[in-house]
PDB file of C-alpha atoms in Angstrom:
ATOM      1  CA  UNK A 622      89.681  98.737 138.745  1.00 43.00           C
ATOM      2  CA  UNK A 623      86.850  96.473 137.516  1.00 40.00           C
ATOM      3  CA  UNK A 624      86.354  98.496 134.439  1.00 42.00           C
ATOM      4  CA  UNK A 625      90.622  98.018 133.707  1.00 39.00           C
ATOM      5  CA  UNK A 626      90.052  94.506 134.123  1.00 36.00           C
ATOM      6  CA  UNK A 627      87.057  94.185 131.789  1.00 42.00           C
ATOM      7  CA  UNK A 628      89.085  96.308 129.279  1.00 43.00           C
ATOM      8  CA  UNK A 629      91.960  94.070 129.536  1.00 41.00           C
ATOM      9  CA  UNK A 630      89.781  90.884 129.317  1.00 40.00           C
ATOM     10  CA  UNK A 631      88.026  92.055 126.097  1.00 48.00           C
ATOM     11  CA  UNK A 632      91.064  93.110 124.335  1.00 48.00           C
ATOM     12  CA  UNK A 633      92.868  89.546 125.466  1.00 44.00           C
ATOM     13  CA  UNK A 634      89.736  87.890 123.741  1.00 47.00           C
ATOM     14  CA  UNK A 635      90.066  89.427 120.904  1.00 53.00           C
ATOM     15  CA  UNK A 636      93.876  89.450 119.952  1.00 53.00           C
ATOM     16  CA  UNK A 637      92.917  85.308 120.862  1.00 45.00           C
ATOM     17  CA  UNK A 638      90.167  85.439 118.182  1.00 51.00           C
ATOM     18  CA  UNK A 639      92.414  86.816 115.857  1.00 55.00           C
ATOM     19  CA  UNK A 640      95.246  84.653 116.234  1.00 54.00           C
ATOM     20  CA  UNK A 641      92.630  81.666 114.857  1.00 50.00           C
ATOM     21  CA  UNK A 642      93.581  80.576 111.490  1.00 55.00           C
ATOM     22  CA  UNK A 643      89.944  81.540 110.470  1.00 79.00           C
ATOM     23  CA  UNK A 644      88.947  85.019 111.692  1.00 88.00           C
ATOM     24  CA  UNK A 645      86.404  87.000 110.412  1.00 96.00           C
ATOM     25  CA  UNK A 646      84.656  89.679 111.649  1.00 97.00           C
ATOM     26  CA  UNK A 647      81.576  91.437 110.020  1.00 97.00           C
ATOM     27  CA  UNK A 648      80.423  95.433 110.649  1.00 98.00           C
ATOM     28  CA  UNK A 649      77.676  97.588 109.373  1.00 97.00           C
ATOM     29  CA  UNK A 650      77.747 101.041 108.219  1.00 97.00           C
ATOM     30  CA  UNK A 651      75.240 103.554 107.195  1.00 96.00           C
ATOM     31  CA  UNK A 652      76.122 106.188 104.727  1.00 94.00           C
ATOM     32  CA  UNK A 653      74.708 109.343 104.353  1.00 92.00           C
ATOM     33  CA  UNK A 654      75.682 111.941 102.309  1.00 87.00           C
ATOM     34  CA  UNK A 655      74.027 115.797 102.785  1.00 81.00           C
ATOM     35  CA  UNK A 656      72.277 116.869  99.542  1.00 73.00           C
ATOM     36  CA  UNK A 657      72.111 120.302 100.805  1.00 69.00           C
ATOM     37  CA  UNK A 658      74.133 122.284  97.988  1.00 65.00           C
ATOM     38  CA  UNK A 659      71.494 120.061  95.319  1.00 65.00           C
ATOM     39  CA  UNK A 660      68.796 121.298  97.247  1.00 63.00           C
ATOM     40  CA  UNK A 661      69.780 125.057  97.382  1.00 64.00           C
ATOM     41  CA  UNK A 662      69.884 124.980  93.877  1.00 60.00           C
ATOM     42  CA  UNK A 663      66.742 123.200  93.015  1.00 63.00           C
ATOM     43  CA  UNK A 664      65.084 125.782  95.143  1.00 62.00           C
ATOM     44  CA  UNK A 665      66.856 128.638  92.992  1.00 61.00           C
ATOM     45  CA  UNK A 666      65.759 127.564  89.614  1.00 67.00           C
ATOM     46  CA  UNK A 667      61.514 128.381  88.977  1.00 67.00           C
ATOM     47  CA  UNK A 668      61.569 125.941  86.560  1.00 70.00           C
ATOM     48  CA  UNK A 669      61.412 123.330  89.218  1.00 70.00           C
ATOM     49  CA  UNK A 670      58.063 122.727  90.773  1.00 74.00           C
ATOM     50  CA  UNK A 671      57.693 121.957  94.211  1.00 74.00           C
ATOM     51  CA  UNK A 672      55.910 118.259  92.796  1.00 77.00           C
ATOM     52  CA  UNK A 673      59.218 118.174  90.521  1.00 75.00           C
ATOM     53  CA  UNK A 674      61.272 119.006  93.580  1.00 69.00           C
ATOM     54  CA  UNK A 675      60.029 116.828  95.938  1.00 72.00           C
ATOM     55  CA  UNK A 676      60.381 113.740  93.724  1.00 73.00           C
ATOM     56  CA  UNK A 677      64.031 114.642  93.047  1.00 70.00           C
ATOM     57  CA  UNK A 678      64.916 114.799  97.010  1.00 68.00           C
ATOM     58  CA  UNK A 679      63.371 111.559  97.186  1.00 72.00           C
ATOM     59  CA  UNK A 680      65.714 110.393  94.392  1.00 74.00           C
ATOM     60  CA  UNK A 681      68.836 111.626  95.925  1.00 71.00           C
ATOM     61  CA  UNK A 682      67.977 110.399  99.644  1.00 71.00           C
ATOM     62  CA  UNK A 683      68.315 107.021  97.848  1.00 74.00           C
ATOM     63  CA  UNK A 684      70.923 107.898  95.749  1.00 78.00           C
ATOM     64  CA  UNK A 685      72.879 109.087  99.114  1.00 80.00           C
ATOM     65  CA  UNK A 686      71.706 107.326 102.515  1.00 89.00           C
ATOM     66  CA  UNK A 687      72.711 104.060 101.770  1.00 91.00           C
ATOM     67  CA  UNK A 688      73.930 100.708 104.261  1.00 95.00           C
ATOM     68  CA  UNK A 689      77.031  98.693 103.375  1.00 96.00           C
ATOM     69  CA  UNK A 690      78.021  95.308 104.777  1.00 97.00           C
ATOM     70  CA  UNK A 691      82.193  95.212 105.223  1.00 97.00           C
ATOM     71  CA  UNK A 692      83.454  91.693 105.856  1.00 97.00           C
ATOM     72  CA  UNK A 693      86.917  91.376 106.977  1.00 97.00           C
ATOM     73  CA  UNK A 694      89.749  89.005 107.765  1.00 96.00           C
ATOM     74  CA  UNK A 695      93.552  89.390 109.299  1.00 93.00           C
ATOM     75  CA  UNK A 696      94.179  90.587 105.327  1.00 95.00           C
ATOM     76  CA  UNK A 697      91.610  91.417 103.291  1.00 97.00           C
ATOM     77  CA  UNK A 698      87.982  92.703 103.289  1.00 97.00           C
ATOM     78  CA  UNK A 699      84.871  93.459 100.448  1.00 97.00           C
ATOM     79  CA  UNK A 700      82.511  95.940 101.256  1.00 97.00           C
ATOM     80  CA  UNK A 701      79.632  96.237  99.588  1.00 95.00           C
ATOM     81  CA  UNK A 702      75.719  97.767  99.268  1.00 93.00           C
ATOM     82  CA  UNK A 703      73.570  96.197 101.310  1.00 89.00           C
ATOM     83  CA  UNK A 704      71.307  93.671  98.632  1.00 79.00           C
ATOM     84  CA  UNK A 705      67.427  95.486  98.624  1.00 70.00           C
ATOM     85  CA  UNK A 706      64.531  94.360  96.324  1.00 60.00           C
ATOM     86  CA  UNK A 707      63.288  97.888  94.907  1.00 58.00           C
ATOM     87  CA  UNK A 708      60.902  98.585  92.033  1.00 52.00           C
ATOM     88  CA  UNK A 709      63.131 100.608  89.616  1.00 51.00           C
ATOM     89  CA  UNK A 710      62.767 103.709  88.914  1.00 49.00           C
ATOM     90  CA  UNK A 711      61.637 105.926  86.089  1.00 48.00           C
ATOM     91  CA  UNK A 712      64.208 108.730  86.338  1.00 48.00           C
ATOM     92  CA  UNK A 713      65.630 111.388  83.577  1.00 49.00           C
ATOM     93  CA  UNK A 714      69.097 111.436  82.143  1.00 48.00           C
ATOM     94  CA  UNK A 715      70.537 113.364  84.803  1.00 52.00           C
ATOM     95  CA  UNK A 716      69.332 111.177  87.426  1.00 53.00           C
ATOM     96  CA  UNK A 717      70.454 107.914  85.644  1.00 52.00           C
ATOM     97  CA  UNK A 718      73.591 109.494  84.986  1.00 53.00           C
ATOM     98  CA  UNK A 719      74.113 110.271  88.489  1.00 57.00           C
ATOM     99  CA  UNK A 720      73.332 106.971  89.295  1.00 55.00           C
ATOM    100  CA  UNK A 721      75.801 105.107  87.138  1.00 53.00           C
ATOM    101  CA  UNK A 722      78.562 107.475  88.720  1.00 54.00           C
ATOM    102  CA  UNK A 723      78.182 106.472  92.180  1.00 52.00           C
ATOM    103  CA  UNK A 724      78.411 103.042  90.941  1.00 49.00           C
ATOM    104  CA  UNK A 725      75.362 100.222  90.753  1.00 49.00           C
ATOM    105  CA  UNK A 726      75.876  97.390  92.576  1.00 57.00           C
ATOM    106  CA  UNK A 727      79.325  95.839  92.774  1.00 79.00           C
ATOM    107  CA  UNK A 728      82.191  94.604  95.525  1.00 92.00           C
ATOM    108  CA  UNK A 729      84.758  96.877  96.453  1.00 95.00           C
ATOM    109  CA  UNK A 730      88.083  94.247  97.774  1.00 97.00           C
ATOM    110  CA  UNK A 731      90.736  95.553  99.940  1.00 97.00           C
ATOM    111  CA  UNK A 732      93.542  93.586 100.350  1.00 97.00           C
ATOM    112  CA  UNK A 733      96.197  94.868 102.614  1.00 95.00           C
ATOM    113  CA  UNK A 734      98.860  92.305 102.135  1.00 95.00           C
ATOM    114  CA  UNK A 735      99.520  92.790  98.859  1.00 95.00           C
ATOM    115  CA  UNK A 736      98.369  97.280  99.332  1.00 96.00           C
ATOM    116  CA  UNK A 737      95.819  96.684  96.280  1.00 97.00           C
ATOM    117  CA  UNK A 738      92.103  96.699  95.722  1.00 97.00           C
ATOM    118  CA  UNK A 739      89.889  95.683  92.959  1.00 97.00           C
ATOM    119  CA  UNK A 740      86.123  97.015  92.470  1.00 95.00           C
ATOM    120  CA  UNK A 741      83.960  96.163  90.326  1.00 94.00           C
ATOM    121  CA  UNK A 742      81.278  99.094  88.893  1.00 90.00           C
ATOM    122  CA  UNK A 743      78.764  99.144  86.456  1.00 88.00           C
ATOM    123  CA  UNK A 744      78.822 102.546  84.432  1.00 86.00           C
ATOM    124  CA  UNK A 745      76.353 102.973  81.682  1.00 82.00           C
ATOM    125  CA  UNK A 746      75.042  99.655  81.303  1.00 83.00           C
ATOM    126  CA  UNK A 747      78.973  98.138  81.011  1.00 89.00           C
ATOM    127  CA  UNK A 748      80.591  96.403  83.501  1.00 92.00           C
ATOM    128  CA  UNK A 749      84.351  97.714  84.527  1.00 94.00           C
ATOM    129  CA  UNK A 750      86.686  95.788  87.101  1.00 96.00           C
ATOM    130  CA  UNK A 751      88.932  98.537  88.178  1.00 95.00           C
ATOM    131  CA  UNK A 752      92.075  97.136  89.841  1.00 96.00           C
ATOM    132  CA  UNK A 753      95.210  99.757  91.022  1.00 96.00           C
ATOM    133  CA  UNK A 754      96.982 100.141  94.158  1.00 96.00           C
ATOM    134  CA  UNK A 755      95.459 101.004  97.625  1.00 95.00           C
ATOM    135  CA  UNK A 756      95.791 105.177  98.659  1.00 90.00           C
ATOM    136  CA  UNK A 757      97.986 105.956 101.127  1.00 92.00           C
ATOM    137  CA  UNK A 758      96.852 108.220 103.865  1.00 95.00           C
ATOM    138  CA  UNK A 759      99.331 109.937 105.894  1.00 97.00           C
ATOM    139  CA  UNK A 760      97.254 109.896 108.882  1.00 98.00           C
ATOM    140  CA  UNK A 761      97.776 112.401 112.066  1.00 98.00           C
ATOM    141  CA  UNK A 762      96.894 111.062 115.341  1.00 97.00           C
ATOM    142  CA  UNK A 763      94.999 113.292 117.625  1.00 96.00           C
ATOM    143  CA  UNK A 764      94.030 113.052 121.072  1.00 89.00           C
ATOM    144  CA  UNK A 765      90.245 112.958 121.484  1.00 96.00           C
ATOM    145  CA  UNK A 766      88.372 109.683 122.515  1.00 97.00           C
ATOM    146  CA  UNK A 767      84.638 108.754 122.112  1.00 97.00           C
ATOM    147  CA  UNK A 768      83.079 105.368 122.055  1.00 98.00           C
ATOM    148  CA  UNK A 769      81.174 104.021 119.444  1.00 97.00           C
ATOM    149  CA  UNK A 770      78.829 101.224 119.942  1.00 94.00           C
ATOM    150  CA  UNK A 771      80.855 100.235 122.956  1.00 96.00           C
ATOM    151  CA  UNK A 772      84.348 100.598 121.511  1.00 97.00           C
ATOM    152  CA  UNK A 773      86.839 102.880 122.546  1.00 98.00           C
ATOM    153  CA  UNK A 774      87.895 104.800 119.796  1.00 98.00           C
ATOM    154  CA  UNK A 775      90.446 107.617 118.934  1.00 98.00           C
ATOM    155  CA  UNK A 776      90.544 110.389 116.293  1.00 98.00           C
ATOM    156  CA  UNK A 777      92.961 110.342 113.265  1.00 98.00           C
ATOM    157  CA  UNK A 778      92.751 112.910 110.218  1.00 98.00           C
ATOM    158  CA  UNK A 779      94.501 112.845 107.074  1.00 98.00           C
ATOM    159  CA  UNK A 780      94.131 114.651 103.679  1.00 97.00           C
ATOM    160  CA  UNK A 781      92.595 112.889 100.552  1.00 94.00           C
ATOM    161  CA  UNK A 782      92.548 113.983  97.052  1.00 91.00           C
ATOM    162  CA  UNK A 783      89.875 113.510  95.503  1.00 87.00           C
ATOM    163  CA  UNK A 784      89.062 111.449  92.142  1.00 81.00           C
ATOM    164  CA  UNK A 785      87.261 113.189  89.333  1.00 76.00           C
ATOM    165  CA  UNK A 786      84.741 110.796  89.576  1.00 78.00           C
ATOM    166  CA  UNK A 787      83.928 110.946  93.267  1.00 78.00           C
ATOM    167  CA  UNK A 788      80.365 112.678  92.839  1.00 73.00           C
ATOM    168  CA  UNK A 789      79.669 112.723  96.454  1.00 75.00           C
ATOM    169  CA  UNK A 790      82.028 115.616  96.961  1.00 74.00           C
ATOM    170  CA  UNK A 791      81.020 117.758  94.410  1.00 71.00           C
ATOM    171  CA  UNK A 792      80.499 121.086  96.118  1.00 71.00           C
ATOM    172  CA  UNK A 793      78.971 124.817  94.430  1.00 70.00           C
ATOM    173  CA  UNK A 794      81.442 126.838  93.019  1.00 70.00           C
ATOM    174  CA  UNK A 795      82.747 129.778  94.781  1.00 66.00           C
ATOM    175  CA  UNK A 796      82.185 132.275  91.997  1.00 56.00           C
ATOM    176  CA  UNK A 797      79.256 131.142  91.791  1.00 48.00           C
ATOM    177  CA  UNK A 798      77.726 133.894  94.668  1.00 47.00           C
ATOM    178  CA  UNK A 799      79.035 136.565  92.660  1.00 41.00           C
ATOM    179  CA  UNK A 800      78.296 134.826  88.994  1.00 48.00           C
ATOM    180  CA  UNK A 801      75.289 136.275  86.852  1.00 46.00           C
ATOM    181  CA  UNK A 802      72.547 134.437  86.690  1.00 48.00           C
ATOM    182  CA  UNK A 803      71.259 131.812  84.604  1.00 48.00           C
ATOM    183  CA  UNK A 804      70.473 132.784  80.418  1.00 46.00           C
ATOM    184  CA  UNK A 805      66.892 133.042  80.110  1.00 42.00           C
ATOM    185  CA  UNK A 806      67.740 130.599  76.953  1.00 40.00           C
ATOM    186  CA  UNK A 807      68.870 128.294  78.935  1.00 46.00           C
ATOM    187  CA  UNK A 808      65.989 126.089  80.194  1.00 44.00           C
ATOM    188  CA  UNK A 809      67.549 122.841  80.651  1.00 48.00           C
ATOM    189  CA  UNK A 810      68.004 121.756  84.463  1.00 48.00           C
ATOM    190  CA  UNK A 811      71.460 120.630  85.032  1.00 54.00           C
ATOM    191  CA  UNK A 812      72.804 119.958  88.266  1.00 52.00           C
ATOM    192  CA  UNK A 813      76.242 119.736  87.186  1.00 58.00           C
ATOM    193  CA  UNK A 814      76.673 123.158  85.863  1.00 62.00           C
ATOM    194  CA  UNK A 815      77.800 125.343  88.962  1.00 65.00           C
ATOM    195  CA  UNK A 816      79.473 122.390  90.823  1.00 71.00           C
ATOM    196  CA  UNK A 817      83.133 121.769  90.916  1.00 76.00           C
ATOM    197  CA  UNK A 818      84.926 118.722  92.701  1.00 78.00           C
ATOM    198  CA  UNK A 819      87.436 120.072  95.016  1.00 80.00           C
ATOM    199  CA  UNK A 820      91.316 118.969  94.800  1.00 87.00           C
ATOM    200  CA  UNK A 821      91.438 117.490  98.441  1.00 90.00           C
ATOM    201  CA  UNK A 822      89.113 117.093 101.389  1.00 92.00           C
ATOM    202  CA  UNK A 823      90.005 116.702 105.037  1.00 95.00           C
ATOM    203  CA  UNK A 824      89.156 113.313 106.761  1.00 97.00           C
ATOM    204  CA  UNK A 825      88.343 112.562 110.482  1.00 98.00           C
ATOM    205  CA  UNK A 826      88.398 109.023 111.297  1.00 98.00           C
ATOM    206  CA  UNK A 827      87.408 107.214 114.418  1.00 98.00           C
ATOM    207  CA  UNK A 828      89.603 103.710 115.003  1.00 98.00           C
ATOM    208  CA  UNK A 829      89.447 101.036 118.044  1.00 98.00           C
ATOM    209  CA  UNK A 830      92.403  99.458 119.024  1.00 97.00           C
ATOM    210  CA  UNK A 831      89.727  96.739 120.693  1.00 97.00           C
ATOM    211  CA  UNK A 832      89.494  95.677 117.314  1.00 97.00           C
ATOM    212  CA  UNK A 833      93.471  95.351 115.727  1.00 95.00           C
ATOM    213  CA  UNK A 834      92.728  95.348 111.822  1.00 96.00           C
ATOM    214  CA  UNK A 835      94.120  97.451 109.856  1.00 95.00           C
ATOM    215  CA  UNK A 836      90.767  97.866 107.949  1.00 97.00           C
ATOM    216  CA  UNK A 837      87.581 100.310 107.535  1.00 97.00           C
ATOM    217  CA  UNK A 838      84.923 101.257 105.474  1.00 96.00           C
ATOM    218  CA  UNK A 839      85.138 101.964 101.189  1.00 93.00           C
ATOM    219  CA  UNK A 840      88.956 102.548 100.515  1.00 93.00           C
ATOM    220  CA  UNK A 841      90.104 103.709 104.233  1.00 96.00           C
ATOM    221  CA  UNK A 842      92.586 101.423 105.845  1.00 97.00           C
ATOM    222  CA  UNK A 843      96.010 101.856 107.605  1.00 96.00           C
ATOM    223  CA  UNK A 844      95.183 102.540 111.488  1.00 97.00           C
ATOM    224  CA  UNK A 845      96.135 100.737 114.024  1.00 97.00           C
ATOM    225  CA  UNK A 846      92.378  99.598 114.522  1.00 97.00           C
ATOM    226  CA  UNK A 847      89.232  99.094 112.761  1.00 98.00           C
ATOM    227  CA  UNK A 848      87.806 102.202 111.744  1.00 98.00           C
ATOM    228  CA  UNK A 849      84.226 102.538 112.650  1.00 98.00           C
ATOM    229  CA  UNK A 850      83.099 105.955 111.272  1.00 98.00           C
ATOM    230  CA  UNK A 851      84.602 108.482 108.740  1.00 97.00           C
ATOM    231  CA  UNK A 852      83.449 111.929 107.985  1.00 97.00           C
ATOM    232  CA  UNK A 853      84.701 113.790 105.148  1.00 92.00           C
ATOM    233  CA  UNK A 854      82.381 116.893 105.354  1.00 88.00           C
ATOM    234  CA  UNK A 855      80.044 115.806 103.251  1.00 88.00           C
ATOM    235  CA  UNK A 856      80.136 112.086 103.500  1.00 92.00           C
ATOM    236  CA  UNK A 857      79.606 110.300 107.474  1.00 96.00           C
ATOM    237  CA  UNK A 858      80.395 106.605 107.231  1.00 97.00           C
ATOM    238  CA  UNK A 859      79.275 105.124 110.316  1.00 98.00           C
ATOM    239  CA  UNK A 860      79.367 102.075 111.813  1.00 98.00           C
ATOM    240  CA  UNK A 861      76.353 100.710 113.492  1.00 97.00           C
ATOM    241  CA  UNK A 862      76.643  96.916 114.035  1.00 97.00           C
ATOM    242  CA  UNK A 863      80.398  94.938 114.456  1.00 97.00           C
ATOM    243  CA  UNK A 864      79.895  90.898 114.747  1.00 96.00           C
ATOM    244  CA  UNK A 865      83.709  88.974 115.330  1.00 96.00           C
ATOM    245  CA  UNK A 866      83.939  85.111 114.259  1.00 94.00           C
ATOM    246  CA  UNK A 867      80.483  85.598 112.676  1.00 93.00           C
ATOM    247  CA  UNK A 868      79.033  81.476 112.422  1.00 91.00           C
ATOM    248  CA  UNK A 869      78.659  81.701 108.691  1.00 89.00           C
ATOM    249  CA  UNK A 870      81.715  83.024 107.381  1.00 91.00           C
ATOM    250  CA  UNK A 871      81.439  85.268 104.453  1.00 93.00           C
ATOM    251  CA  UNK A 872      83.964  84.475 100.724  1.00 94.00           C
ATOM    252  CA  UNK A 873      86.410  87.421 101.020  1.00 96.00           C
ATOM    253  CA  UNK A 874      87.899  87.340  97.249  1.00 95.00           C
ATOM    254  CA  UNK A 875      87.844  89.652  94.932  1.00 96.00           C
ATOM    255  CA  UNK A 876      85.582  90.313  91.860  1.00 94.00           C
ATOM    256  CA  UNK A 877      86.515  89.150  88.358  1.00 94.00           C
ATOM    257  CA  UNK A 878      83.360  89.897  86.333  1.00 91.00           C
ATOM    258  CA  UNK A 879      83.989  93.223  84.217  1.00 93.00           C
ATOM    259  CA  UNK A 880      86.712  94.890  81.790  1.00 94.00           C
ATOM    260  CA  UNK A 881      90.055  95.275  83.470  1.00 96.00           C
ATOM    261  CA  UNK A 882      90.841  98.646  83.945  1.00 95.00           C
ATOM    262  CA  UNK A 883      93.082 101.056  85.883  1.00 95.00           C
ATOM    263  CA  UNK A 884      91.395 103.664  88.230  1.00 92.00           C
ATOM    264  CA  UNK A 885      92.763 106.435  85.952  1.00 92.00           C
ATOM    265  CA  UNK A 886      91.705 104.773  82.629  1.00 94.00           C
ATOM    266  CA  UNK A 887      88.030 104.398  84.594  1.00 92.00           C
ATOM    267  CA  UNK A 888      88.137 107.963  85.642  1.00 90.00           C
ATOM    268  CA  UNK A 889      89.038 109.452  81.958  1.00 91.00           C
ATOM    269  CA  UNK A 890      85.888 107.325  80.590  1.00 91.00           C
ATOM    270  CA  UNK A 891      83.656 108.711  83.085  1.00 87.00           C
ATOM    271  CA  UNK A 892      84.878 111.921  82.792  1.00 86.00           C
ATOM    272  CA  UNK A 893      84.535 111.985  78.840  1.00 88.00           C
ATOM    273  CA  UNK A 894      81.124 110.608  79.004  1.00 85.00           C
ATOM    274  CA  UNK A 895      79.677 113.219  81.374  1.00 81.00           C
ATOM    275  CA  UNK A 896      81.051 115.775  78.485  1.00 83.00           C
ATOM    276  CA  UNK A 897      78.968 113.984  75.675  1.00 84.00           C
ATOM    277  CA  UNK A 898      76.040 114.680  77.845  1.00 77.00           C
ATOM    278  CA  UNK A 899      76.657 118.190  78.942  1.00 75.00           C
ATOM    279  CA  UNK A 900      76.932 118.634  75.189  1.00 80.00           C
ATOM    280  CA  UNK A 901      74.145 116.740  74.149  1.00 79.00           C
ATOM    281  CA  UNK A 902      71.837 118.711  76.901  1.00 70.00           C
ATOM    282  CA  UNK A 903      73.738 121.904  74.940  1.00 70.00           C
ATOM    283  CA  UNK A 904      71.997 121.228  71.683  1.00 71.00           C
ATOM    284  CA  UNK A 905      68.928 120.197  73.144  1.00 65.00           C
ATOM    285  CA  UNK A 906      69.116 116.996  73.123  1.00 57.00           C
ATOM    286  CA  UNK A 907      66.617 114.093  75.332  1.00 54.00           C
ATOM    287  CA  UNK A 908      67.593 111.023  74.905  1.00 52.00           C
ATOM    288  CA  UNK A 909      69.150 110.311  78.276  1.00 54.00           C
ATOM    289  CA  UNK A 910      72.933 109.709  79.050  1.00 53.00           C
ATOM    290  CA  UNK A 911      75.101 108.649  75.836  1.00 54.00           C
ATOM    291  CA  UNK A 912      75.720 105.383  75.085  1.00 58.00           C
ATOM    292  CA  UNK A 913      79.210 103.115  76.030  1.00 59.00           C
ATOM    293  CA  UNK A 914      80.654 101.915  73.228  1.00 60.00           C
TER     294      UNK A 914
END
């Protein structure tokens, strides 16, 4: 009975909170992607020394295990990389390239009202503001519970195709068990060769009603709570800190800095850049990642 009334009392509090004119609420998630299927294939190529390979692994874990800082309101929300001072790096063309994929830097803005977002990304040294209208999930309800950092939370799963651009997901190639193996020509390590991005990817999201926004982590959105981890099978978003009516209230607005541009239009210039360097690493070439015009 005491643990009803508690319940009751904390969601009361919180529907009050967000009835204020200025809510806000702040939550930290950690982000780890598995570099497994990179791994398995560093460790199949001799070329690679176990020096070379360990210095690579370190690479990815930053490139993958990253924290981002989502700050939300009744309406809209930015999420973005938590800020670290970091000597750079002296990486080769693949790595860089990889880099500039995932995105450097940058604000990604949700706003539900108006079912838009606008993210800003640096690829190549330019600076892109990609604006276009917010994915819709159809979402499936399921029955399981957990609780996560105190909140009860329930399962949802949806399907999500995936962009062309989404390296994260990129996953070996099912031929590729059966394929011959690698031309003793070919000396160049590329990590892209033998991966494919799959069409779609199933989603498990974990939502708390404790907390009614219809918000979450990167593009997610459209439960009936905030969502406080997501899982993609090769992605786990998870949530480790949430902070309501925060005392210093963050600017939720989006970005303006960069070209305008359309998610497809910023997916067809990744896309044909990645080419020019799978062709310049073709001939031979070491220059690094082709320059944006």
């Amino acid at each position: 009975m005491l643990k009803i009334i508690h319940y009751v009392t904390l969601f009361l509090a919180i529907n009050f909170g967000l009835q204020a004119q200025e809510f806000q609420g702040m939550a930290i998630y950690q982000s780890k992607t598995s570099t497994e299927d990179f791994k398995a294939r560093m460790a199949g190529n001799k070329d690679i020394t176990p020096e070379m390979q360990k210095n690579m692994e370190e690479r990815m874990k930053k490139m993958f295990e990253k924290t981002f800082i989502l700050n939300f309101d009744k309406t809209a929300s930015i999420y973005k990389e938590e800020e670290k001072l970091e000597a750079p790096t002296q990486g080769g063309g693949g790595f860089r390239m990889m880099g500039s994929m995932m995105g450097a830097g940058g604000t990604f803005y949700k706003n539900i009202k108006e079912k838009s977002y606008t993210v800003d990304k640096e690829f190549m040294g330019k600076e892109f503001l990609i604006k276009d209208s917010l994915p819709r999930l159809k979402w499936k309800m399921e029955g399981e519970t957990r609780v996560i950092g105190g909140f009860n939370c329930f399962k949802a799963t949806a399907v999500r195709p995936v962009s062309k651009t989404d390296f994260q997901n990129l996953r070996p190639k099912k031929e590729d068990e059966s394929a011959a193996k690698p031309k003793t020509e070919d000396k160049k390590t590329d990590f892209l060769s033998g991966l494919e991005m799959p069409k779609e990817v199933v989603v498990t999201a974990w939502y708390t009603p404790e907390i009614p926004v219809n918000q979450g982590p990167d593009s997610y959105w459209g439960l009936p709570g905030l969502i406080l981890e997501i899982n993609d099978g090769k992605t786990v978003i998870l949530c480790s800190k949430v902070v309501l009516n925060p005392k210093e209230k963050a600017e939720i607005k989006a970005s303006t800095k960069g070209k305008l541009i359309s998610q497809a239009e910023y997916d067809e210039t990744v896309i044909k850049k990645m080419e020019e360097f799978r062709e310049m690493r073709s001939r031979g070439g070491n220059s690094g990642p082709p320059r944006m015009n």
